[in-house]
Short mmCIF file of N, CA, C and O in Angstrom, two decimals:
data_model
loop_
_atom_site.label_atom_id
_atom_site.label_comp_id
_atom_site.label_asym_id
_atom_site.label_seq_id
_atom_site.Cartn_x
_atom_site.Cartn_y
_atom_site.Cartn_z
N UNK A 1 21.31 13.68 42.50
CA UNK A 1 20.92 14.92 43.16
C UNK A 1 19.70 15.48 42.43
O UNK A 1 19.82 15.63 41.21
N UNK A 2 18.57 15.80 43.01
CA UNK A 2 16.91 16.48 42.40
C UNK A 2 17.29 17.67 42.94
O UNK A 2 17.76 17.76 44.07
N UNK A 3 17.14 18.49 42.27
CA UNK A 3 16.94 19.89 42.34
C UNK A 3 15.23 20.51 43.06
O UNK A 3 14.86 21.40 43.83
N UNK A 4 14.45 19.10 42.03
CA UNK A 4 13.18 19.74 42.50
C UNK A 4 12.78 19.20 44.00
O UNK A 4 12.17 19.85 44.85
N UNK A 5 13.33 17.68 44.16
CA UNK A 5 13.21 17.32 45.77
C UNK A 5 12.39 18.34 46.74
O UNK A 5 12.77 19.49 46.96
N UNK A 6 11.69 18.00 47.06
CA UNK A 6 11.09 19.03 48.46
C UNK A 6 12.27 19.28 49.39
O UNK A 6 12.95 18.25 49.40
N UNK A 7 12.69 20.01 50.00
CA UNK A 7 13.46 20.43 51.34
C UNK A 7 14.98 20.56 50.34
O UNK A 7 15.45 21.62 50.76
N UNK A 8 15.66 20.18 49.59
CA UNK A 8 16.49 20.33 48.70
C UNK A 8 16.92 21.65 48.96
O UNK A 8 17.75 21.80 49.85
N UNK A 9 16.49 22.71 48.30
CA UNK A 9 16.35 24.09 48.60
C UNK A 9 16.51 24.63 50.02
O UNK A 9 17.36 25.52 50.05
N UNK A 10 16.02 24.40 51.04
CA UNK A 10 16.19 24.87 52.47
C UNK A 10 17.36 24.28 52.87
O UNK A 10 18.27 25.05 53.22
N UNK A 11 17.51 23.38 52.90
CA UNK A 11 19.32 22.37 53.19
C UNK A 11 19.93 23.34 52.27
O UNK A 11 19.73 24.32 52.98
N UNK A 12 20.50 23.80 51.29
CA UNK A 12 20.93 24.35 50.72
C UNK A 12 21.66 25.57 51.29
O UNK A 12 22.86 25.78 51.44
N UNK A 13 20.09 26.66 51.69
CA UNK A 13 20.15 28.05 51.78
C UNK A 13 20.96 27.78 53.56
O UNK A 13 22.05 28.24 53.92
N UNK A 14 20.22 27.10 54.21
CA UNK A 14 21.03 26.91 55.44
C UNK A 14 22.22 25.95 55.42
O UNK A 14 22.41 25.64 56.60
N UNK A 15 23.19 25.28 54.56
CA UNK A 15 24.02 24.97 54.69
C UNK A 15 25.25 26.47 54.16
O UNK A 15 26.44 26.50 54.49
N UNK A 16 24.73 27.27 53.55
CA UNK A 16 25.57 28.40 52.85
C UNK A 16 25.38 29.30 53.76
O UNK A 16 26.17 30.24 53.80
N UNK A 17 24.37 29.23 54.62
CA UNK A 17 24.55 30.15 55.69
C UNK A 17 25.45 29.95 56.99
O UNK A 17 25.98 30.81 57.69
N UNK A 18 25.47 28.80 57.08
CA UNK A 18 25.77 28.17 58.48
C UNK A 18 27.45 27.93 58.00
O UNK A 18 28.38 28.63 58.41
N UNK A 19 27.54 27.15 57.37
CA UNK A 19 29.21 26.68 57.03
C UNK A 19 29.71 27.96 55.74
O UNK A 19 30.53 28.86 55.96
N UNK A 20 29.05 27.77 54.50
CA UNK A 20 29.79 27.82 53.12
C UNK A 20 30.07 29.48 53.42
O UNK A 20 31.22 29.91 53.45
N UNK A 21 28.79 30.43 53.66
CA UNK A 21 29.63 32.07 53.62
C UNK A 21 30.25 32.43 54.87
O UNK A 21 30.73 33.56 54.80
N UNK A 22 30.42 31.85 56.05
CA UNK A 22 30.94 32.31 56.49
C UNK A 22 32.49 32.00 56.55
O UNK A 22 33.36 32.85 56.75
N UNK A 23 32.69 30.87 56.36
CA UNK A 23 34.00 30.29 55.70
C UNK A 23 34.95 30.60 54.76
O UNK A 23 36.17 30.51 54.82
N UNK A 24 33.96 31.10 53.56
CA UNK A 24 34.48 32.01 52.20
C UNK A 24 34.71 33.43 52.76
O UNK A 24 35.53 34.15 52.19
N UNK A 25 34.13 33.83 53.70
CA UNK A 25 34.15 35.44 54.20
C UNK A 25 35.47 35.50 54.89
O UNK A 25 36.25 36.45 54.78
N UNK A 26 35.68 34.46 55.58
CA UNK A 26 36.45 34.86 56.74
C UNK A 26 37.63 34.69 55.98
O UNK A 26 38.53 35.50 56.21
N UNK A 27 37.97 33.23 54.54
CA UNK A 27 39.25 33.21 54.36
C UNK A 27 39.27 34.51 52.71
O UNK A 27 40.04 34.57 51.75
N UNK A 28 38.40 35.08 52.99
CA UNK A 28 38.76 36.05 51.81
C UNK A 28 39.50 37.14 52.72
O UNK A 28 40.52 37.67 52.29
N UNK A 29 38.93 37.52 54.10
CA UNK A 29 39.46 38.41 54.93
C UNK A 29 40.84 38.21 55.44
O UNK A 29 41.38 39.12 56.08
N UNK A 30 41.66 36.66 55.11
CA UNK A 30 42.81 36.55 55.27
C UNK A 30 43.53 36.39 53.92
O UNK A 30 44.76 36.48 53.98
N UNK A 31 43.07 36.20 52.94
CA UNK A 31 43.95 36.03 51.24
C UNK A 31 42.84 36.87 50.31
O UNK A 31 42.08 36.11 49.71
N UNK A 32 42.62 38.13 50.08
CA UNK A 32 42.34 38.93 49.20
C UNK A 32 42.29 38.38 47.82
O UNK A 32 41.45 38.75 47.00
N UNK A 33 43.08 37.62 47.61
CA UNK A 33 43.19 37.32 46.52
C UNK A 33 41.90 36.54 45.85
O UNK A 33 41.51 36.69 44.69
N UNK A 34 41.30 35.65 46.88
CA UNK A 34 40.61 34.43 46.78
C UNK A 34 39.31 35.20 46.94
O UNK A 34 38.49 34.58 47.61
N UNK A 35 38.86 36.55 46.43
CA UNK A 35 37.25 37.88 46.14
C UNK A 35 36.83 36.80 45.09
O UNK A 35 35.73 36.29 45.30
N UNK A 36 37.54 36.37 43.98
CA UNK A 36 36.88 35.83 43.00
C UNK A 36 35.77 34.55 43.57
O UNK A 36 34.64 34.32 43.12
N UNK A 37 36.47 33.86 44.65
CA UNK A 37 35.65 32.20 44.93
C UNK A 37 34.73 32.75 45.60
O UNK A 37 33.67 32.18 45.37
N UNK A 38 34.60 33.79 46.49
CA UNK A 38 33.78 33.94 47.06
C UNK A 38 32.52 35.00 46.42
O UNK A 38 31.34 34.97 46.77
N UNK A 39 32.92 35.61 45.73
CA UNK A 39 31.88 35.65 43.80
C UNK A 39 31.26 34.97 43.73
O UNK A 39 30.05 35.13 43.93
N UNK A 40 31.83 33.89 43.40
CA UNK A 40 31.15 32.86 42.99
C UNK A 40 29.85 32.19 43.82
O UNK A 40 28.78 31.77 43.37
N UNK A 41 30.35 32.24 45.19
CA UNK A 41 29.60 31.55 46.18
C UNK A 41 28.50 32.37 46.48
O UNK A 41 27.42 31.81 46.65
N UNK A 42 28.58 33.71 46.58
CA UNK A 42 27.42 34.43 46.53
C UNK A 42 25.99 34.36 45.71
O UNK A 42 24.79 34.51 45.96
N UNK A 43 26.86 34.04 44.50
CA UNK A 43 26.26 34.10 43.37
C UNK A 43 25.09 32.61 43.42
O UNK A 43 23.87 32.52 43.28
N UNK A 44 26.25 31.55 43.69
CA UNK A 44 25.26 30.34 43.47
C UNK A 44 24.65 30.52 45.13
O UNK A 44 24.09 29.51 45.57
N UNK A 45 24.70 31.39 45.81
CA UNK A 45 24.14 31.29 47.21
C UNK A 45 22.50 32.18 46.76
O UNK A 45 21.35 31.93 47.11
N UNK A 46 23.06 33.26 45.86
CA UNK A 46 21.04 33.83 45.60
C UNK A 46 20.55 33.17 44.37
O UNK A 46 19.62 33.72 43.78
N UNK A 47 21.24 31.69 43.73
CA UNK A 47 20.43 31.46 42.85
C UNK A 47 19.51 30.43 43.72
O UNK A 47 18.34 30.18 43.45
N UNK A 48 20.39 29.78 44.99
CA UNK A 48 19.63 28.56 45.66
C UNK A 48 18.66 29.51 46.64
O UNK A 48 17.64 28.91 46.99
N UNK A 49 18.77 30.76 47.09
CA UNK A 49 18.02 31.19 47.77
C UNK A 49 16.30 32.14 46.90
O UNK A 49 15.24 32.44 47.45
N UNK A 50 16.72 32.33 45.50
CA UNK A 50 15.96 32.41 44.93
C UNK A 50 14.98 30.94 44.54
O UNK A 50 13.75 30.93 44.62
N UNK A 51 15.62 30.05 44.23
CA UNK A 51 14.86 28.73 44.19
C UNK A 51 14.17 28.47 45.16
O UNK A 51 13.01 28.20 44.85
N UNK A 52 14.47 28.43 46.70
CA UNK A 52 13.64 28.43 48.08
C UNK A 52 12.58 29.19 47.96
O UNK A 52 11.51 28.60 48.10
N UNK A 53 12.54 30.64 47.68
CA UNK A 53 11.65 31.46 47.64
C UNK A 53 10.43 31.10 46.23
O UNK A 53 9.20 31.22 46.28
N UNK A 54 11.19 30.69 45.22
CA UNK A 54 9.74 30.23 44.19
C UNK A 54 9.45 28.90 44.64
O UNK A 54 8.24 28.70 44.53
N UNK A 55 10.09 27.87 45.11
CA UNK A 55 9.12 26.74 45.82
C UNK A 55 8.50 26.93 46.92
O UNK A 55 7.44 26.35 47.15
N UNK A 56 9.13 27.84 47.82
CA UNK A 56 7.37 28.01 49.01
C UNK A 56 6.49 28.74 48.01
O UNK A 56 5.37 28.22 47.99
N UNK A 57 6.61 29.71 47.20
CA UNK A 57 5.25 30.72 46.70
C UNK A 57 4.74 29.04 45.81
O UNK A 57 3.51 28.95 45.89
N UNK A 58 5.03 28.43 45.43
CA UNK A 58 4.27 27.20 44.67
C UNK A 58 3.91 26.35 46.01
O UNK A 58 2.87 25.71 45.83
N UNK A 59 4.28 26.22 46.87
CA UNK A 59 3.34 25.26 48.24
C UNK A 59 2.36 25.86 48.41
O UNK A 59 1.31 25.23 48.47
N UNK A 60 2.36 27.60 48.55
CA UNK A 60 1.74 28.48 49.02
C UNK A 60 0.21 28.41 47.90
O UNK A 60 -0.96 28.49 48.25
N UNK A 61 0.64 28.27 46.84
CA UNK A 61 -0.67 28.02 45.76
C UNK A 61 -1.46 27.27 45.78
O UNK A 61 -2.69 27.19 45.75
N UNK A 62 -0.15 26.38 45.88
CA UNK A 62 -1.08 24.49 46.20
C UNK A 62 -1.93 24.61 47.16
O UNK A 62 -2.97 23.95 47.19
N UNK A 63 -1.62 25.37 47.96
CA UNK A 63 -2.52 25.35 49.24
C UNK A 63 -3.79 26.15 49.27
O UNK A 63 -4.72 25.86 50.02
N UNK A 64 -3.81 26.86 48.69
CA UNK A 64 -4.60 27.98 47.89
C UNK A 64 -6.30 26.84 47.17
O UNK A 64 -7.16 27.39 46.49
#
């Protein structure tokens, strides 16, 4: 798995959008208990959506 991979980052942010939070949302809304996993998922959801955002501003340079 490359982290730095081109498109890596966008698969990512739209797989956590599409399947991973809404999945964690809905079964936190049926077992309360399970706030912690979905913590978590947030969490690694704005570190991959922060990564998306500093690799376009670096395409954006390159292009520059």
């Amino acid at each position: 798995f490359d982290r730095d991979k081109p498109g890596v980052t966008k698969s990512q942010v739209g797989f956590f959008d599409v399947v991973v939070l809404p999945l964690f949302q809905a079964l936190t809304g049926l077992l309360p208990g399970v706030q912690p996993l979905l913590d978590g998922v947030e969490a690694n959801y704005r570190f991959w959506k922060a990564e998306q955002q500093q690799q376009q501003q670096q395409q954006q340079q390159q292009r520059e």
